[in-house]
Amino acid sequence: MVSERTAYDEKLESILRTSAAIFADKGYHQASIRDIARATNVSLSGLYYYFKSKEELLFLIQDHAFGTLIHEAEEMLLGVDDPVRKIRLLIENHLRFFIGNMAEMKVLSHEAGSLTGDFRRRVNAKKRRLSEIAMGILRELRPDGGLDLRVATFSLFGMMNWIYNWYRPESDVPVERLAADMSRLFLGGYLQSASQLPDAARQAAPGEQHPSIWRTTAPH
Amino acid sequence: MVSERTAYDEKLESILRTSAAIFADKGYHQASIRDIARATNVSLSGLYYYFKSKEELLFLIQDHAFGTLIHEAEEMLLGVDDPVRKIRLLIENHLRFFIGNMAEMKVLSHEAGSLTGDFRRRVNAKKRRLSEIAMGILRELRPDGGLDLRVATFSLFGMMNWIYNWYRPESDVPVERLAADMSRLFLGGYLQSASQLPDAARQAAPGEQHPSIWRTTAPH
Amino acid sequence: MVSERTAYDEKLESILRTSAAIFADKGYHQASIRDIARATNVSLSGLYYYFKSKEELLFLIQDHAFGTLIHEAEEMLLGVDDPVRKIRLLIENHLRFFIGNMAEMKVLSHEAGSLTGDFRRRVNAKKRRLSEIAMGILRELRPDGGLDLRVATFSLFGMMNWIYNWYRPESDVPVERLAADMSRLFLGGYLQSASQLPDAARQAAPGEQHPSIWRTTAPH
Amino acid sequence: MVSERTAYDEKLESILRTSAAIFADKGYHQASIRDIARATNVSLSGLYYYFKSKEELLFLIQDHAFGTLIHEAEEMLLGVDDPVRKIRLLIENHLRFFIGNMAEMKVLSHEAGSLTGDFRRRVNAKKRRLSEIAMGILRELRPDGGLDLRVATFSLFGMMNWIYNWYRPESDVPVERLAADMSRLFLGGYLQSASQLPDAARQAAPGEQHPSIWRTTAPH
DNA sequence: TATGAATGAGGCTTCATTCAT
DNA sequence: CATGAATGAAGCCTCATTCAT
């Protein structure tokens, strides 16, 4: 039996989509419910039929988007064994989703801290699930653990999540190429044993050369 | 003769530092000038002796921090020839600065879009300068251009700038290690020729498997 | 079919009326929106449902009042031919309106310069229309042009518009008499040929007697 | 013995002059003490050496200007007997002063209501003195009292004081002509016996033609 | 005399949200 | 389902004024 998509559902989703675009554009806190009313052609008070508060609206967007993202990831990984292929698929999935839903992606990446209380907890749970999937694959890839696992995982997510800051679909490479490049970038480094690196890259940069200057201004 | 650091300068910088911490904590738009007044022990109106508007305050923080970051980077690269060593130093500089100034870093990374007009232009100019430095080095590293240069550059910055989302100094690896790991990660992939990659990583992921589902709304 | 007067319209007009009284009393800039909220029994924010800014409120008052004034004037002059009678009617119309709407009148006369930008332009356009009506009549009255037309026109308006500075309905002459007196005053002078004036009035006052003392600062 | 003009006096007067220009331009309440500090090149706090409050500054300007105006008027009328000539001189004096000191004039005419308490009382006293001089002359001119004396007097002042709203020295007639025209205008009407007026000007305008429309909006 | 630094009071406006209809 | 009208809270900023130096 198939779940019905009622008129209510459709309107809610249309509101979520429009709101995501607005939140992406102006930022969650800058965007006013009035902005959303205007863009959706729903009256100010009419919106509250679909969500109980602005924060819930943000939650719905994030939860919905994250849910989709994870769902797709899990489905895609089903039955794949080769960890290299797995991480490759995860990256492609992530980027494809992000670029196909740039507004939602930006809201996801940028408005993480705008949720509080239970809303935040629930989104964080999903986030953790996703990073655990990734970490699991990375562990499979190098059981010996050449690099710190958290560093590797979040470097990967950093690379990917950051794209909302620079990627422009009209002028940058297409998603396939983006995914291929990032995969090569990440896997090349991650799979490599330390001995394969050129000398200068292996040797530690001299931290002692950095004196007190590292505080923005004089430290005391 | 050295330029004097007046009491005014010192107080302004102390205000900038405190404000950066608050903006980092609550976000620029959530933070109220009252919050800053409270934290700095200056009266609400007294603050306006040091900046003309909340936005100028944000600008001063970003401009100051970016200025320092770039200045250090340029000084550090002076006289270095080996491009591998150069990029290594750039990474270490960046991360060391970010971790030494986590509040400023977060404001830099997260509040890029909160500036408008001329303020935004001026900070963007600095940002561009930094990425051009990086791009220049990456070009030196691989004149043949294995990867798209923008993808490579911003992947690197994404890795680094994202850390404010996950890095905790108490429990994560120290900066030196962080810098070493990220350098390896990036250089390993970036310097590698395509032929060195394992099979599964080289082969394109099957984009055709991703149907229309990529819109946020669909999956039920 | 007549355009409906909705509850919204009525409330807006009541707000305009009350606000005009407050602006007349304390001056536009001295009056606070809080004053208006108090006097109208509408909450501070509730007022903004009826106008977008304090300046728009002032504009609405002026525009509404000026519109009425001009409308009445034009209607009243319809079908009147004798220019003497015309100017007589214009004066009576003006004074009657002003005294019947002392608050609006004062706001009109006194807060001309408090409007800026487009608001100002639009009110000025109406103002110009009114003075052109007057000028037209004055030209008819003396095609030979005994007096400078601008001087005559604005002297007349000066006489009339100034009344908010001194006229008190309880103790001064009633409007009819006021209009009659001002009409006589103005027409007597305006229609008279120079030769009818007493000698001393015709002869120029000796300007040479006024030396440099005319700067404010000088005198003893 | 002559009263010395100390450096203090000179600076005060320069401040008054500059302030008058600013008050004339932006209005008393819009102008900030900071504006005045900027324009006078005196520090904000430095100004308070010359006046105790912004209101006192306004008072000083008005009192000084009115004092000069009346002083000149009285001196000029000394020894003049013919009332026609007297009023002629008064008008010329008034207009010449106003046009020679447009800023002060505007402050005088426009900011009458911005003074409170004793400041206001003292300026009002001067104002009354001036209108009594004028009324006295008008009484001499027509002992029979053809027109209401207050109406005549304040019509005259209205004509004259209103000029700050329209007179532009570059394009309008010169002061001498202005004074001549206004004198003719006023005296022509004021001296004339009712019987000399054209029929239509004498006959009352039909007040009954003005129905309820005279309230800006429906009255209740 | 003169000023740099500071402040309390108050101004306009916007916001998320509610409620009667 | 939907909305017009309304509101309390809060936000940013400016102002006249002061005071130690």
Coordinates of N, CA and C in Angstrom, one line a residue, chain B residues 22-204:
Chain B
I22 N 32.0 36.4 21.3 CA 30.5 36.4 21.3 C 29.9 36.0 20.0
F23 N 30.4 36.7 18.9 CA 29.9 36.3 17.6 C 30.1 34.8 17.3
A24 N 31.3 34.3 17.7 CA 31.6 32.9 17.5 C 30.5 32.1 18.2
D25 N 30.2 32.5 19.4 CA 29.4 31.7 20.3 C 27.9 31.7 19.8
K26 N 27.4 32.9 19.6 CA 25.9 33.0 19.3 C 25.6 33.2 17.9
G27 N 26.6 33.6 17.1 CA 26.4 34.0 15.7 C 26.2 35.5 15.7
Y28 N 26.6 36.1 14.6 CA 26.6 37.5 14.5 C 25.2 38.1 14.7
H29 N 24.2 37.5 14.1 CA 22.9 38.2 14.1 C 22.2 37.9 15.4
Q30 N 22.5 36.8 16.0 CA 21.9 36.5 17.3 C 22.5 37.3 18.4
A31 N 23.8 37.7 18.3 CA 24.4 38.4 19.3 C 23.9 39.9 19.3
S32 N 23.6 40.4 20.4 CA 23.1 41.8 20.4 C 24.2 42.7 21.0
I33 N 24.1 43.9 20.6 CA 25.1 44.9 21.1 C 25.1 44.9 22.6
R34 N 24.0 44.7 23.1 CA 23.9 44.6 24.6 C 24.7 43.4 25.1
D35 N 24.7 42.3 24.5 CA 25.6 41.2 24.9 C 27.0 41.7 24.9
I36 N 27.4 42.4 23.9 CA 28.8 42.9 23.8 C 29.1 43.9 24.9
A37 N 28.1 44.8 25.1 CA 28.3 45.7 26.2 C 28.5 45.0 27.5
R38 N 27.7 44.1 27.8 CA 27.8 43.3 29.0 C 29.2 42.7 29.1
A39 N 29.6 42.0 28.1 CA 30.8 41.3 28.1 C 32.1 42.2 28.2
T40 N 31.9 43.3 27.6 CA 33.1 44.2 27.6 C 33.1 45.2 28.8
N41 N 32.0 45.2 29.5 CA 31.9 46.2 30.6 C 32.0 47.6 30.1
V42 N 31.4 47.8 28.9 CA 31.3 49.2 28.4 C 29.8 49.4 28.2
S43 N 29.4 50.6 28.4 CA 28.0 50.9 28.2 C 27.6 50.8 26.7
L44 N 26.3 50.5 26.5 CA 25.8 50.3 25.2 C 26.3 51.4 24.3
S45 N 26.0 52.6 24.7 CA 26.4 53.8 23.8 C 27.9 54.0 23.8
G46 N 28.5 53.6 24.8 CA 30.0 53.8 24.9 C 30.7 53.0 23.8
L47 N 30.1 51.9 23.4 CA 30.7 51.1 22.3 C 30.8 51.8 21.0
Y48 N 29.8 52.6 20.8 CA 29.7 53.3 19.5 C 30.8 54.4 19.4
Y49 N 31.6 54.6 20.4 CA 32.8 55.4 20.3 C 33.8 54.6 19.5
Y50 N 33.7 53.3 19.5 CA 34.8 52.5 18.9 C 34.4 52.0 17.5
F51 N 33.1 51.9 17.3 CA 32.7 51.5 15.9 C 31.4 52.2 15.6
K52 N 31.1 52.3 14.3 CA 29.9 53.1 14.0 C 28.7 52.3 13.9
S53 N 28.8 51.0 13.7 CA 27.7 50.2 13.6 C 28.1 48.7 13.9
K54 N 27.1 47.9 14.1 CA 27.4 46.5 14.4 C 28.1 45.9 13.2
E55 N 27.7 46.3 12.1 CA 28.4 45.7 10.9 C 29.8 46.1 10.8
E56 N 30.1 47.4 11.1 CA 31.5 47.8 11.1 C 32.3 47.0 12.1
L57 N 31.7 46.7 13.3 CA 32.4 45.9 14.2 C 32.7 44.5 13.6
L58 N 31.8 43.9 13.0 CA 32.1 42.6 12.4 C 33.2 42.8 11.3
F59 N 33.1 43.8 10.6 CA 34.1 44.1 9.6 C 35.5 44.2 10.2
L60 N 35.6 45.0 11.3 CA 36.9 45.2 11.9 C 37.5 43.9 12.4
I61 N 36.6 43.0 12.9 CA 37.1 41.7 13.4 C 37.6 40.9 12.2
Q62 N 36.9 40.8 11.2 CA 37.3 40.0 10.0 C 38.5 40.6 9.3
D63 N 38.5 41.9 9.2 CA 39.6 42.5 8.5 C 40.9 42.4 9.2
H64 N 40.8 42.6 10.5 CA 41.9 42.5 11.4 C 42.5 41.1 11.3
A65 N 41.6 40.1 11.5 CA 42.0 38.7 11.5 C 42.6 38.3 10.2
F66 N 41.9 38.6 9.1 CA 42.4 38.2 7.8 C 43.7 38.9 7.5
G67 N 43.8 40.1 7.9 CA 45.1 40.9 7.7 C 46.2 40.1 8.3
T68 N 46.0 39.8 9.6 CA 47.1 39.1 10.3 C 47.4 37.8 9.6
L69 N 46.4 37.0 9.3 CA 46.6 35.7 8.6 C 47.4 35.8 7.3
I70 N 47.0 36.7 6.5 CA 47.7 36.9 5.2 C 49.1 37.4 5.4
H71 N 49.3 38.4 6.3 CA 50.6 38.9 6.6 C 51.5 37.8 7.0
E72 N 51.1 37.0 8.0 CA 51.9 35.9 8.4 C 52.3 34.9 7.3
A73 N 51.2 34.6 6.5 CA 51.5 33.7 5.4 C 52.5 34.2 4.5
E74 N 52.4 35.5 4.1 CA 53.4 36.0 3.1 C 54.8 36.1 3.7
E75 N 54.8 36.4 5.0 CA 56.2 36.5 5.6 C 56.8 35.1 5.6
M76 N 56.0 34.2 6.0 CA 56.5 32.8 6.1 C 57.0 32.2 4.8
L77 N 56.3 32.6 3.7 CA 56.7 32.0 2.5 C 57.9 32.7 1.8
L78 N 58.3 33.8 2.4 CA 59.4 34.6 1.9 C 60.7 33.7 1.8
G79 N 61.2 33.6 0.6 CA 62.5 32.9 0.5 C 62.4 31.4 0.4
V80 N 61.2 30.9 0.5 CA 61.0 29.5 0.3 C 60.8 29.2 -1.1
D81 N 61.5 28.2 -1.6 CA 61.4 27.9 -3.1 C 60.6 26.6 -3.4
D82 N 60.8 25.6 -2.6 CA 60.2 24.3 -2.9 C 58.7 24.4 -2.7
P83 N 57.9 24.2 -3.8 CA 56.4 24.4 -3.7 C 55.8 23.4 -2.7
V84 N 56.3 22.3 -2.6 CA 55.8 21.3 -1.6 C 55.9 21.9 -0.2
R85 N 57.1 22.4 0.1 CA 57.3 23.1 1.4 C 56.4 24.3 1.5
K86 N 56.2 25.0 0.5 CA 55.4 26.2 0.5 C 53.9 25.8 0.9
I87 N 53.4 24.8 0.3 CA 52.0 24.5 0.6 C 51.9 24.0 2.0
R88 N 52.9 23.2 2.4 CA 53.0 22.7 3.7 C 53.0 23.8 4.7
L89 N 53.7 24.9 4.5 CA 53.8 26.0 5.4 C 52.5 26.7 5.4
L90 N 51.9 26.9 4.2 CA 50.6 27.6 4.2 C 49.5 26.9 5.0
I91 N 49.5 25.6 4.9 CA 48.5 24.8 5.6 C 48.8 24.9 7.1
E92 N 50.0 24.8 7.5 CA 50.3 24.9 8.9 C 50.0 26.3 9.4
N93 N 50.4 27.3 8.7 CA 50.1 28.6 9.1 C 48.6 28.8 9.3
H94 N 47.8 28.4 8.3 CA 46.4 28.5 8.4 C 45.8 27.8 9.6
L95 N 46.2 26.6 9.8 CA 45.6 25.8 10.9 C 46.0 26.4 12.2
R96 N 47.3 26.7 12.3 CA 47.8 27.2 13.6 C 47.1 28.5 13.9
F97 N 46.9 29.3 12.9 CA 46.1 30.6 13.2 C 44.7 30.3 13.6
F98 N 44.1 29.4 12.9 CA 42.7 29.1 13.2 C 42.5 28.5 14.6
I99 N 43.4 27.7 15.0 CA 43.3 27.0 16.3 C 43.7 27.9 17.4
G100 N 44.7 28.8 17.1 CA 45.1 29.8 18.1 C 44.1 30.9 18.2
N101 N 43.2 31.0 17.3 CA 42.2 32.1 17.4 C 40.8 31.6 16.9
M102 N 40.4 30.6 17.7 CA 39.2 29.9 17.2 C 38.0 30.8 17.1
A103 N 37.8 31.8 17.9 CA 36.7 32.7 17.8 C 36.8 33.4 16.5
E104 N 37.9 34.1 16.3 CA 38.1 34.9 15.0 C 37.9 34.0 13.8
M105 N 38.5 32.8 13.9 CA 38.3 31.8 12.8 C 36.9 31.5 12.5
K106 N 36.1 31.2 13.5 CA 34.7 30.9 13.2 C 34.0 32.1 12.6
V107 N 34.3 33.2 13.1 CA 33.6 34.4 12.6 C 34.0 34.6 11.1
L108 N 35.3 34.4 10.8 CA 35.8 34.5 9.5 C 35.1 33.5 8.6
S109 N 35.0 32.2 9.0 CA 34.5 31.2 8.2 C 33.0 31.2 8.1
H110 N 32.3 31.6 9.2 CA 30.9 31.4 9.2 C 30.1 32.7 8.9
E111 N 30.7 33.8 9.1 CA 30.0 35.1 8.9 C 30.4 35.8 7.7
A112 N 30.9 35.1 6.7 CA 31.4 35.7 5.5 C 30.2 36.4 4.8
G113 N 29.0 35.9 4.9 CA 27.9 36.5 4.2 C 27.2 37.6 5.0
S114 N 27.6 37.8 6.2 CA 26.9 38.8 7.0 C 27.4 40.2 6.8
L115 N 28.4 40.3 6.0 CA 28.9 41.7 5.6 C 28.2 42.1 4.3
T116 N 28.0 43.4 4.1 CA 27.4 43.8 2.9 C 28.2 45.0 2.3
G117 N 27.9 45.4 1.1 CA 28.4 46.6 0.5 C 30.0 46.6 0.5
D118 N 30.5 47.7 0.9 CA 31.9 47.9 0.8 C 32.7 47.1 1.8
F119 N 32.1 46.9 3.0 CA 32.7 46.0 3.9 C 33.0 44.6 3.3
R120 N 31.9 44.1 2.7 CA 32.1 42.8 2.1 C 33.1 42.8 1.0
R121 N 33.1 43.8 0.2 CA 34.1 43.9 -0.9 C 35.5 43.9 -0.3
R122 N 35.7 44.6 0.7 CA 37.1 44.7 1.2 C 37.6 43.4 1.8
V123 N 36.7 42.7 2.5 CA 37.1 41.4 3.1 C 37.3 40.4 1.9
N124 N 36.4 40.5 1.0 CA 36.5 39.6 -0.2 C 37.8 39.7 -0.9
A125 N 38.2 41.0 -1.0 CA 39.5 41.2 -1.6 C 40.6 40.5 -0.9
K126 N 40.6 40.5 0.4 CA 41.6 39.8 1.2 C 41.5 38.3 0.9
K127 N 40.3 37.8 1.0 CA 40.0 36.4 0.8 C 40.6 36.0 -0.6
R128 N 40.4 36.8 -1.6 CA 40.8 36.4 -2.9 C 42.4 36.4 -2.9
R129 N 43.0 37.3 -2.2 CA 44.4 37.3 -2.2 C 44.9 36.0 -1.7
L130 N 44.3 35.6 -0.6 CA 44.8 34.4 0.1 C 44.6 33.2 -0.9
S131 N 43.4 33.1 -1.5 CA 43.3 31.9 -2.4 C 44.2 32.0 -3.6
E132 N 44.5 33.2 -4.0 CA 45.4 33.3 -5.1 C 46.9 32.8 -4.8
I133 N 47.2 33.1 -3.6 CA 48.5 32.6 -3.1 C 48.5 31.1 -3.2
A134 N 47.4 30.5 -2.6 CA 47.3 29.1 -2.7 C 47.3 28.5 -4.1
M135 N 46.5 29.1 -4.9 CA 46.4 28.6 -6.3 C 47.7 28.7 -7.0
G136 N 48.5 29.8 -6.7 CA 49.8 29.9 -7.3 C 50.7 28.7 -7.0
I137 N 50.7 28.4 -5.7 CA 51.5 27.3 -5.3 C 51.0 26.0 -5.9
L138 N 49.7 25.8 -5.9 CA 49.2 24.5 -6.5 C 49.6 24.4 -8.0
R139 N 49.6 25.5 -8.7 CA 50.0 25.5 -10.1 C 51.5 25.1 -10.2
E140 N 52.3 25.7 -9.3 CA 53.7 25.3 -9.4 C 53.9 23.8 -9.1
L141 N 53.0 23.3 -8.2 CA 53.2 21.9 -7.8 C 52.8 20.9 -9.0
R142 N 51.8 21.3 -9.8 CA 51.5 20.4 -10.9 C 51.2 21.3 -12.1
P143 N 52.3 21.6 -12.8 CA 52.1 22.5 -14.0 C 51.2 21.8 -15.1
D144 N 51.2 20.4 -15.0 CA 50.4 19.7 -16.0 C 48.9 19.8 -15.7
G145 N 48.6 20.2 -14.5 CA 47.2 20.4 -14.1 C 46.3 19.1 -14.1
G146 N 46.6 18.3 -13.2 CA 45.9 17.0 -13.2 C 44.4 17.2 -12.7
L147 N 44.2 18.1 -11.8 CA 42.9 18.3 -11.2 C 42.5 19.7 -11.5
D148 N 41.2 19.9 -11.6 CA 40.7 21.3 -11.7 C 41.3 22.2 -10.6
L149 N 41.8 23.3 -11.0 CA 42.5 24.1 -10.0 C 41.6 24.7 -8.9
R150 N 40.5 25.2 -9.3 CA 39.5 25.7 -8.3 C 39.0 24.5 -7.4
V151 N 38.8 23.4 -7.9 CA 38.3 22.3 -7.1 C 39.4 22.0 -6.1
A152 N 40.6 21.9 -6.5 CA 41.7 21.5 -5.6 C 41.9 22.6 -4.5
T153 N 41.9 23.9 -5.0 CA 42.1 25.0 -4.0 C 41.1 25.0 -3.0
F154 N 39.8 25.0 -3.4 CA 38.8 25.2 -2.4 C 38.5 23.9 -1.6
S155 N 38.9 22.8 -2.2 CA 38.8 21.6 -1.4 C 39.8 21.7 -0.2
L156 N 40.9 22.2 -0.5 CA 41.9 22.4 0.6 C 41.4 23.4 1.6
F157 N 40.9 24.5 1.1 CA 40.3 25.5 2.1 C 39.1 24.9 2.8
G158 N 38.3 24.2 2.2 CA 37.2 23.5 2.8 C 37.6 22.7 4.0
M159 N 38.5 21.8 3.7 CA 39.1 20.9 4.8 C 39.5 21.8 6.0
M160 N 40.2 22.8 5.7 CA 40.8 23.6 6.8 C 39.7 24.5 7.4
N161 N 38.9 25.2 6.7 CA 38.0 26.1 7.3 C 36.9 25.4 8.0
W162 N 36.7 24.2 7.7 CA 35.5 23.5 8.3 C 35.8 23.1 9.7
I163 N 37.1 23.1 10.1 CA 37.4 22.6 11.4 C 36.6 23.2 12.6
Y164 N 36.2 24.5 12.4 CA 35.4 25.0 13.5 C 34.2 24.2 13.8
N165 N 33.8 23.4 12.9 CA 32.6 22.6 13.1 C 32.9 21.3 14.0
W166 N 34.1 21.0 14.1 CA 34.3 19.7 14.8 C 35.5 19.6 15.7
Y167 N 36.5 20.5 15.4 CA 37.8 20.3 16.1 C 37.7 20.8 17.6
R168 N 38.0 20.0 18.5 CA 38.1 20.4 19.9 C 39.5 20.3 20.4
P169 N 40.2 21.3 20.8 CA 41.6 21.3 21.2 C 41.8 20.3 22.3
E170 N 40.9 20.1 23.2 CA 41.1 19.3 24.4 C 41.2 17.8 24.0
S171 N 40.4 17.4 23.0 CA 40.3 16.0 22.8 C 40.9 15.6 21.4
D172 N 41.0 16.5 20.5 CA 41.6 16.1 19.2 C 43.1 16.2 19.2
V173 N 43.6 15.8 18.0 CA 45.1 15.8 17.9 C 45.6 17.3 17.9
P174 N 46.8 17.5 18.4 CA 47.4 18.8 18.4 C 47.6 19.4 17.0
V175 N 47.7 20.7 16.9 CA 47.8 21.4 15.6 C 48.9 20.8 14.7
E176 N 50.0 20.5 15.3 CA 51.1 20.0 14.5 C 50.7 18.7 13.7
R177 N 50.1 17.9 14.5 CA 49.6 16.6 13.9 C 48.5 16.9 12.9
L178 N 47.6 17.8 13.3 CA 46.5 18.2 12.4 C 47.1 18.7 11.0
A179 N 48.0 19.5 11.1 CA 48.6 20.1 9.9 C 49.3 19.0 9.1
A180 N 50.0 18.1 9.8 CA 50.7 17.1 9.1 C 49.7 16.2 8.4
D181 N 48.7 15.8 9.1 CA 47.7 14.9 8.5 C 47.0 15.5 7.3
M182 N 46.6 16.8 7.5 CA 45.9 17.4 6.4 C 46.9 17.6 5.2
S183 N 48.1 17.9 5.5 CA 49.0 18.1 4.4 C 49.2 16.8 3.6
R184 N 49.4 15.7 4.4 CA 49.5 14.4 3.7 C 48.3 14.1 2.9
L185 N 47.1 14.3 3.5 CA 45.9 14.0 2.8 C 45.8 14.8 1.5
F186 N 46.0 16.0 1.6 CA 45.9 16.8 0.4 C 47.0 16.5 -0.6
L187 N 48.2 16.6 -0.2 CA 49.3 16.4 -1.1 C 49.3 15.0 -1.7
G188 N 49.0 14.0 -0.9 CA 49.0 12.7 -1.4 C 48.1 12.6 -2.6
G189 N 46.9 13.1 -2.5 CA 46.0 13.1 -3.6 C 46.4 14.0 -4.7
Y190 N 46.8 15.2 -4.4 CA 47.0 16.2 -5.4 C 48.3 15.9 -6.3
L191 N 49.3 15.3 -5.6 CA 50.5 15.1 -6.4 C 50.5 13.8 -7.2
Q192 N 49.6 12.9 -6.8 CA 49.5 11.6 -7.4 C 49.0 11.6 -8.9
S193 N 49.7 10.8 -9.7 CA 49.2 10.7 -11.0 C 48.0 9.7 -11.0
A194 N 47.1 9.9 -12.0 CA 45.9 9.1 -12.0 C 46.2 7.6 -12.0
S195 N 47.3 7.2 -12.6 CA 47.6 5.7 -12.7 C 47.9 5.1 -11.4
Q196 N 48.2 5.9 -10.4 CA 48.6 5.3 -9.1 C 47.4 4.9 -8.3
L197 N 46.2 5.3 -8.7 CA 45.0 5.0 -7.9 C 44.5 3.6 -8.1
P198 N 43.9 3.0 -7.0 CA 43.3 1.7 -7.2 C 42.2 1.8 -8.2
D199 N 42.0 0.6 -8.8 CA 40.9 0.6 -9.8 C 39.6 1.2 -9.5
A200 N 39.0 0.7 -8.4 CA 37.7 1.2 -8.0 C 37.6 2.7 -7.8
A201 N 38.7 3.3 -7.4 CA 38.7 4.7 -7.2 C 38.8 5.5 -8.5
R202 N 39.4 4.9 -9.5 CA 39.6 5.6 -10.7 C 38.3 5.6 -11.5
Q203 N 37.7 4.5 -11.5 CA 36.5 4.4 -12.4 C 35.4 5.3 -11.9
A204 N 34.7 5.9 -12.9 CA 33.7 6.8 -12.5 C 32.5 6.1 -11.8

